[in-house]
Coordinates of C-alpha atoms and ligand atoms in Angstrom, one line a residue:
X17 CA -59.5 65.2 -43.0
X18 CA -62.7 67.3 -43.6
X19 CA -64.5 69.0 -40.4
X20 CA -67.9 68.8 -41.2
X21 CA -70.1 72.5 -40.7
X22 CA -73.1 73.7 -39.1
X23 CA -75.6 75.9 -40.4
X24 CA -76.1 78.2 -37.9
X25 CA -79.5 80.3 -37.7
X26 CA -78.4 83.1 -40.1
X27 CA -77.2 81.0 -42.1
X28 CA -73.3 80.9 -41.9
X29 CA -71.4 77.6 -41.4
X30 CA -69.3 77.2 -38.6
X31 CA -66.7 74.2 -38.6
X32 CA -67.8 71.9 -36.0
X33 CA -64.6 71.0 -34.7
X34 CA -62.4 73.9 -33.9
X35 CA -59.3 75.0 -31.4
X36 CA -59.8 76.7 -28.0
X37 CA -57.3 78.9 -26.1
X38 CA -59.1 79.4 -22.7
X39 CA -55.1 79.7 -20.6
X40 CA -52.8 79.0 -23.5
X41 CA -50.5 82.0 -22.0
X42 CA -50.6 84.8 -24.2
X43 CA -46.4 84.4 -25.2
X44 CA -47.4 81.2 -26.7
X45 CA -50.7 81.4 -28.5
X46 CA -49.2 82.6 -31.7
X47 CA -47.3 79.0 -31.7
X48 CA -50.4 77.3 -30.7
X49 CA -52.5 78.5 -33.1
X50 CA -50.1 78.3 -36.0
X51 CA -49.5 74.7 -35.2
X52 CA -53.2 74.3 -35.2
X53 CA -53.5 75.8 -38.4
X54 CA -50.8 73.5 -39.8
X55 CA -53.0 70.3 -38.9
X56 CA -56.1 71.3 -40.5
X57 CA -57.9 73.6 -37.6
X58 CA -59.7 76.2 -39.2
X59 CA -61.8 77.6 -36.1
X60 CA -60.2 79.2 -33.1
X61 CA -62.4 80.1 -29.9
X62 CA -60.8 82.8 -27.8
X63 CA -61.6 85.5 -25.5
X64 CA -61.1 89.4 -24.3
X65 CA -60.6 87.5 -20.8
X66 CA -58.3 84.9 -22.3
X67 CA -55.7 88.0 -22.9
X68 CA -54.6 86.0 -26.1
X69 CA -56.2 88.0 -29.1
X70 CA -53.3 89.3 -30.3
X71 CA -51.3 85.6 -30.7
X72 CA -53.9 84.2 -32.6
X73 CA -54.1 87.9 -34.9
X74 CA -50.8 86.9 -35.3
X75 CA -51.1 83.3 -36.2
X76 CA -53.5 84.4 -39.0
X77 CA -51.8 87.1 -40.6
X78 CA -48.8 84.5 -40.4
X79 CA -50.9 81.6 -41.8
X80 CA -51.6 83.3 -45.4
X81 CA -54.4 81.1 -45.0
X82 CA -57.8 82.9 -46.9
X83 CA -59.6 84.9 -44.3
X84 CA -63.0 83.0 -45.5
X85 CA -61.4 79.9 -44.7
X86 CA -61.4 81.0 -41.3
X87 CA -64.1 81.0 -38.4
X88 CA -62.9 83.6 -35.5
X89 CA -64.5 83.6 -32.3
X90 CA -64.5 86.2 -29.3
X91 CA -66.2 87.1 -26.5
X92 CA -67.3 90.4 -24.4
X93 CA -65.3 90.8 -20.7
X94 CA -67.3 90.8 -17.8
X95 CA -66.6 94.2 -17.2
X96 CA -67.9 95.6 -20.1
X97 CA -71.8 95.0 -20.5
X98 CA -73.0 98.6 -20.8
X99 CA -73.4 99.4 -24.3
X100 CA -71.2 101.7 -24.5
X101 CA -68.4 99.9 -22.7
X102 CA -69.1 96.5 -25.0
X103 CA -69.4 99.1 -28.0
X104 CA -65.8 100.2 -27.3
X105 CA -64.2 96.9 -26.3
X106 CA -65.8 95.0 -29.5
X107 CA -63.4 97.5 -31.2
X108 CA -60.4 96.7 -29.3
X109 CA -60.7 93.1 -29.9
X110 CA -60.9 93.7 -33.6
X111 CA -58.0 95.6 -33.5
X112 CA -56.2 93.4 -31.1
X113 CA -56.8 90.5 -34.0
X114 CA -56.1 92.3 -36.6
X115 CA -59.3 92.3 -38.4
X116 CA -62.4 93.9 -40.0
X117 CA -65.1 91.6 -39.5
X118 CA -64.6 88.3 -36.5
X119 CA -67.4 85.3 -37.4
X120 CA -69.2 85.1 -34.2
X121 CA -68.9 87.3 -31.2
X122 CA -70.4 86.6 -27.4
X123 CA -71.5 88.0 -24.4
X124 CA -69.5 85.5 -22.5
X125 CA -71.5 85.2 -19.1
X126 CA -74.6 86.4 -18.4
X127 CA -74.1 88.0 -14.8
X128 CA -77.4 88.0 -13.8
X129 CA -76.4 89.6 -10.5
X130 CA -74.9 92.5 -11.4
X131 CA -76.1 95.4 -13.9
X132 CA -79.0 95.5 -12.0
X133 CA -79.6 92.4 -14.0
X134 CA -79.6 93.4 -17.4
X135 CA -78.0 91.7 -20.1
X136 CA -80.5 92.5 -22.4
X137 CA -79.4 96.1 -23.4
X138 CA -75.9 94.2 -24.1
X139 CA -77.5 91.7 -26.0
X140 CA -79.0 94.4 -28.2
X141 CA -75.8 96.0 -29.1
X142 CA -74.3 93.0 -29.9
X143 CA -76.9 92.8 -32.4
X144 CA -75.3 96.4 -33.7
X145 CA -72.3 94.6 -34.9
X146 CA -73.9 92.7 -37.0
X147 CA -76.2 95.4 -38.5
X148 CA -72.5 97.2 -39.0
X149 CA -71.3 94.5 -41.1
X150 CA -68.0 93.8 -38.8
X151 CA -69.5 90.7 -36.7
X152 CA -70.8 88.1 -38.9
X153 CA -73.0 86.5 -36.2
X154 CA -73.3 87.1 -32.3
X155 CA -74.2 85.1 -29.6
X156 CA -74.1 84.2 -25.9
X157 CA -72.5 81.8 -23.3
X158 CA -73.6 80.3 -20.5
X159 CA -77.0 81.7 -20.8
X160 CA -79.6 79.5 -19.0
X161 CA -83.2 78.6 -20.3
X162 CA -84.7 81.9 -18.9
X163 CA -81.6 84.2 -19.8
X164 CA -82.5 82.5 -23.4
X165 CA -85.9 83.0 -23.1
X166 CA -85.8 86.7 -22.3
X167 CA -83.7 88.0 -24.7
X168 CA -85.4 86.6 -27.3
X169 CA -88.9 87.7 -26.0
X170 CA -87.5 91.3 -25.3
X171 CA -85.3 91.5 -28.8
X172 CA -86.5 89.5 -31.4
X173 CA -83.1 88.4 -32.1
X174 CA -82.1 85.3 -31.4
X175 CA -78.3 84.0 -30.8
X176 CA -76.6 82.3 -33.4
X177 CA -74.8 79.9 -30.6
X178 CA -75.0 79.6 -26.6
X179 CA -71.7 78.6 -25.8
X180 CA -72.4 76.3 -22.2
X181 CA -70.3 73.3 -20.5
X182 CA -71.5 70.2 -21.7
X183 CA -69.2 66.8 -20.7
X184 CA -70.0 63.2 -19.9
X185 CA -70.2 64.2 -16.3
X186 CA -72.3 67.0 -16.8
X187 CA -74.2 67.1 -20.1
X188 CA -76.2 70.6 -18.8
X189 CA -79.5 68.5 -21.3
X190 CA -81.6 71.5 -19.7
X191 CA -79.7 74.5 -21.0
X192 CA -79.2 72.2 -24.3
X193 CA -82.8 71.6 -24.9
X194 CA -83.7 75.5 -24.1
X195 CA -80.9 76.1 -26.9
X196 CA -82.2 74.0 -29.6
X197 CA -85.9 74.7 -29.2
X198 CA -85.0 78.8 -29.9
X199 CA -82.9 77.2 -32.8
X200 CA -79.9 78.4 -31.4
X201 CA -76.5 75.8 -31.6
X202 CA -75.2 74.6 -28.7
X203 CA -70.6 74.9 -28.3
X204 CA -69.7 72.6 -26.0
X205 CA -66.8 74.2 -23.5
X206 CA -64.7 72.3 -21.8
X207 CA -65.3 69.3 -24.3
X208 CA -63.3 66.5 -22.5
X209 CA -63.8 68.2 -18.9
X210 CA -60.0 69.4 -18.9
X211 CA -59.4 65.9 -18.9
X212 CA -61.4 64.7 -15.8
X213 CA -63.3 62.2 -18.1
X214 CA -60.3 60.3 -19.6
X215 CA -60.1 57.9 -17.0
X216 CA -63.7 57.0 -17.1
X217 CA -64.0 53.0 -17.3
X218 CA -67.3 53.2 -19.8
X219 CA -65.3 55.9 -22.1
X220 CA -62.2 53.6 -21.6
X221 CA -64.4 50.5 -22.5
X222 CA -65.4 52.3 -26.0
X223 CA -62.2 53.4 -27.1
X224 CA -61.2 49.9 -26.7
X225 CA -63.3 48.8 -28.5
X226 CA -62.5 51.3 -31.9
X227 CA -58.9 51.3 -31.5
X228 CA -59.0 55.5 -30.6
X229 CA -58.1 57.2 -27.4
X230 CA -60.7 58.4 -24.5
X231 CA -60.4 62.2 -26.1
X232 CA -61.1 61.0 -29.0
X233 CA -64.1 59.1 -27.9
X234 CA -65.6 61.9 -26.5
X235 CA -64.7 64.7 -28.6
X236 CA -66.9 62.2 -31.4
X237 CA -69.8 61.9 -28.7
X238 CA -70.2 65.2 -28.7
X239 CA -70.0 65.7 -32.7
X240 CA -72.7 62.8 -32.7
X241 CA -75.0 65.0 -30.5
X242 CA -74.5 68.0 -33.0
X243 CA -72.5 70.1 -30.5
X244 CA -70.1 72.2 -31.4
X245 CA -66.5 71.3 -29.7
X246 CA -62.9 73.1 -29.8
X247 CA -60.5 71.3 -27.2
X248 CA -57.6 73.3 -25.5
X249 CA -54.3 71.7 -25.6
X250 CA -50.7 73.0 -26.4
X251 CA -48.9 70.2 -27.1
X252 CA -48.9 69.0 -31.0
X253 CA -49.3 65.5 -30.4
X254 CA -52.5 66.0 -28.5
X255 CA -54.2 68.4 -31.1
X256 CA -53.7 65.8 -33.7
X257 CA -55.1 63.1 -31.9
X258 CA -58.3 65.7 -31.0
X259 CA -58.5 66.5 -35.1
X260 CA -58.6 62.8 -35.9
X261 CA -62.2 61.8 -34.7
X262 CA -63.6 61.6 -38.4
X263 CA -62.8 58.3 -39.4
X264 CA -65.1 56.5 -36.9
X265 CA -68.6 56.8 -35.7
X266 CA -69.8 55.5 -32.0
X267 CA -73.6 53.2 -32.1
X268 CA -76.5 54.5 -30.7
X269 CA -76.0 52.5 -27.6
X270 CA -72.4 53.6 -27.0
X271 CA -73.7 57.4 -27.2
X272 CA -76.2 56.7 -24.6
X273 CA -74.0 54.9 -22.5
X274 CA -71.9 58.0 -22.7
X275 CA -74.4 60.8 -22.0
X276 CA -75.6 58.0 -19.0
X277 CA -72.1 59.3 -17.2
X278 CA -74.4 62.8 -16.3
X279 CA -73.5 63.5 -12.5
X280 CA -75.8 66.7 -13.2
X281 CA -74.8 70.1 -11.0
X282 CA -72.2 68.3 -9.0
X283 CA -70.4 67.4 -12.6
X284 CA -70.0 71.3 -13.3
X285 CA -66.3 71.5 -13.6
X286 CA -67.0 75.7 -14.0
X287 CA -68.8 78.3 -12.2
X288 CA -72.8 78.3 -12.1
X289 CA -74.0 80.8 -14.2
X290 CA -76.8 82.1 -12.2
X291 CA -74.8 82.9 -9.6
X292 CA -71.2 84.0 -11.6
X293 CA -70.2 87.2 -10.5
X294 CA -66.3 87.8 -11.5
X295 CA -65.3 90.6 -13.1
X296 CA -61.6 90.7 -13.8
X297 CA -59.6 93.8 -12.0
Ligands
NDP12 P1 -60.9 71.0 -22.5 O1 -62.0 70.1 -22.1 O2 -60.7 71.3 -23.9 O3 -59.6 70.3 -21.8 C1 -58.3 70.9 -21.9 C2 -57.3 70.1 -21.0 O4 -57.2 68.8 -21.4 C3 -56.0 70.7 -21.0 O5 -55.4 70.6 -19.7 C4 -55.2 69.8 -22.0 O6 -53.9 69.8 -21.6 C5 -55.9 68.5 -21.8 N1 -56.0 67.7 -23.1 C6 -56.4 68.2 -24.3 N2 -56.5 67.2 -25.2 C7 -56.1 66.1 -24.6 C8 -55.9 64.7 -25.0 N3 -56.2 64.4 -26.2 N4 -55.5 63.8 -24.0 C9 -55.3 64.2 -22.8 N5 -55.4 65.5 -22.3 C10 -55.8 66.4 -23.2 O7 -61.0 72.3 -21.6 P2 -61.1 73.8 -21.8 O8 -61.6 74.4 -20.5 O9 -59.9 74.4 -22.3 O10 -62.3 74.0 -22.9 C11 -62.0 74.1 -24.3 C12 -62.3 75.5 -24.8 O11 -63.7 75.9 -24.4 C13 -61.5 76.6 -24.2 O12 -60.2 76.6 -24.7 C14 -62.3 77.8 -24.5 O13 -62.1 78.2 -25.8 C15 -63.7 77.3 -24.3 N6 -64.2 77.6 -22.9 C16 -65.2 78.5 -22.8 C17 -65.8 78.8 -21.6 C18 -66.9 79.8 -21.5 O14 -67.2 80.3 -20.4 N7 -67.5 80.2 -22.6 C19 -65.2 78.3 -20.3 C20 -64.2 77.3 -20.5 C21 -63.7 77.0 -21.8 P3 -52.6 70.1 -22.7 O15 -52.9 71.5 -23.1 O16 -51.4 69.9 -21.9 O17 -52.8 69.1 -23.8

């Protein structure tokens, strides 16, 4: 099965299907990501708030799998936007996975609210990683049009990715569009809406209809749109069934039908980002 790539704007290539630890507990990640490794999943998204760097470190030195071969992602804490804080926790989670260089690093939420509102002197010293040689590319999550807007106008340097929800129920087409017009590539978190769209009678209608599961339905909607996915689970059997979407392809209608599901705001299964304040103790 080959995951097709995605140029991003600096020109790596990201897989576009990849494997995401958001509350895999940290005593299990290792196993997780090892088994994902051993079905064919060559990206992992984690994060410094997911507390599970070090399991997958360990899942790749165990893996003897080439480090090009992989795609590593991370993101910045919410505690640690002052340069100098994001300076020294960008070197913990290298450390913590074991490696010189990760593939894409993120300021994970924008907290407009706090830091007297600036996430732009963050954004800049992402950018120093980069320039350092030991982040390949850097980007942001759940940055809204006019987070995007700013830190390209103030910088110059615009994000490889904007990691945002995007579901059937919510398909966020505003902070999408915003994305794509800065050239930036949109991840799509919470891919299957931790499973709150699997019951859906349309999605249930279409995999029907091509013999495949509501996941897997889905998960191929999204790679239709060009998005970026990596769905969570920790059982085997499930992160098979969310590998094998590349041996069908949905019509045109049946992808509209799909994105017609939107519930806008009220779909948000996470946090709004304009107003996201938490900073873990
Ligand atoms: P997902 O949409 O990937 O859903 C995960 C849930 O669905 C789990 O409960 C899992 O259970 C279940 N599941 C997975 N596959 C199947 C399947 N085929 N059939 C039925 N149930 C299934 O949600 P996540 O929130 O985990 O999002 C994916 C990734 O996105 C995260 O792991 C993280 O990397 C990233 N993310 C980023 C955020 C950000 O702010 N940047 C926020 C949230 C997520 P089980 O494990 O038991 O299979």
């Amino acid at each position: 099965m080959t995951v097709p790539t995605i140029t991003l704007n600096n020109q790596t290539t990201i897989p576009q299907l990849g494997f995401g630890v958001f509350q895999v507990p940290p005593e299990e990640t290792a196993a997780a990501v090892s088994t994902a490794f051993e079905i064919g999943y060559r990206h992992i998204d984690t994060a410094q708030m997911y507390q599970n760097e070090e399991g997958v470190g360990q899942a790749i030195r165990d893996s003897g799998i080439a480090r090009e071969e992989l795609w590593i992602t991370s993101k910045l804490n919410n505690g640690f936007h002052r340069p100098d804080d994001a300076r020294r926790a960008f070197d913990e989670t290298l450390e913590r996975l074991g490696l010189d260089t990760i593939d894409l690093f993120l300021i994970h939420w924008p907290l407009p609210t706090l830091y007297d509102g600036d996430y732009v002197s963050t954004w800049r010293t992402l950018s120093e990683f980069v320039e350092q040689g030991r982040a390949r590319s850097v980007g942001v999550s759940n940055f809204q049009p006019a987070h995007l807007d700013r830190v390209v106008e103030e910088t110059g340097v615009v994000p490889a990715v904007n990691q945002i929800e995007v579901h059937p129920y919510f398909c966020n087409e505003e902070a999408r569009a915003a994305s794509i017009r800065h050239g930036v590539e949109v991840e799509a978190w919470s891919p299957i809406a931790q499973g709150a769209v699997l019951g859906d009678e349309v999605i249930g209608r279409i995999a029907a209809a091509h013999g495949k599961t509501p996941a897997q339905v889905t998960l191929r909607w999204h790679v239709e749109r060009g998005d970026i996915v990596f769905p969570k689970s920790v059982s085997e059997q499930r992160m098979r069934e969310n590998f094998d979407i590349f041996d069908f392809s949905l019509s045109v209608d049946e992808v509209a039908a799909i994105s017609a599901l939107d519930r806008g705001a009220a779909g948000r299964m996470g946090p709004d980002p304009d107003t996201f304040d938490y900073v873990p103790a």
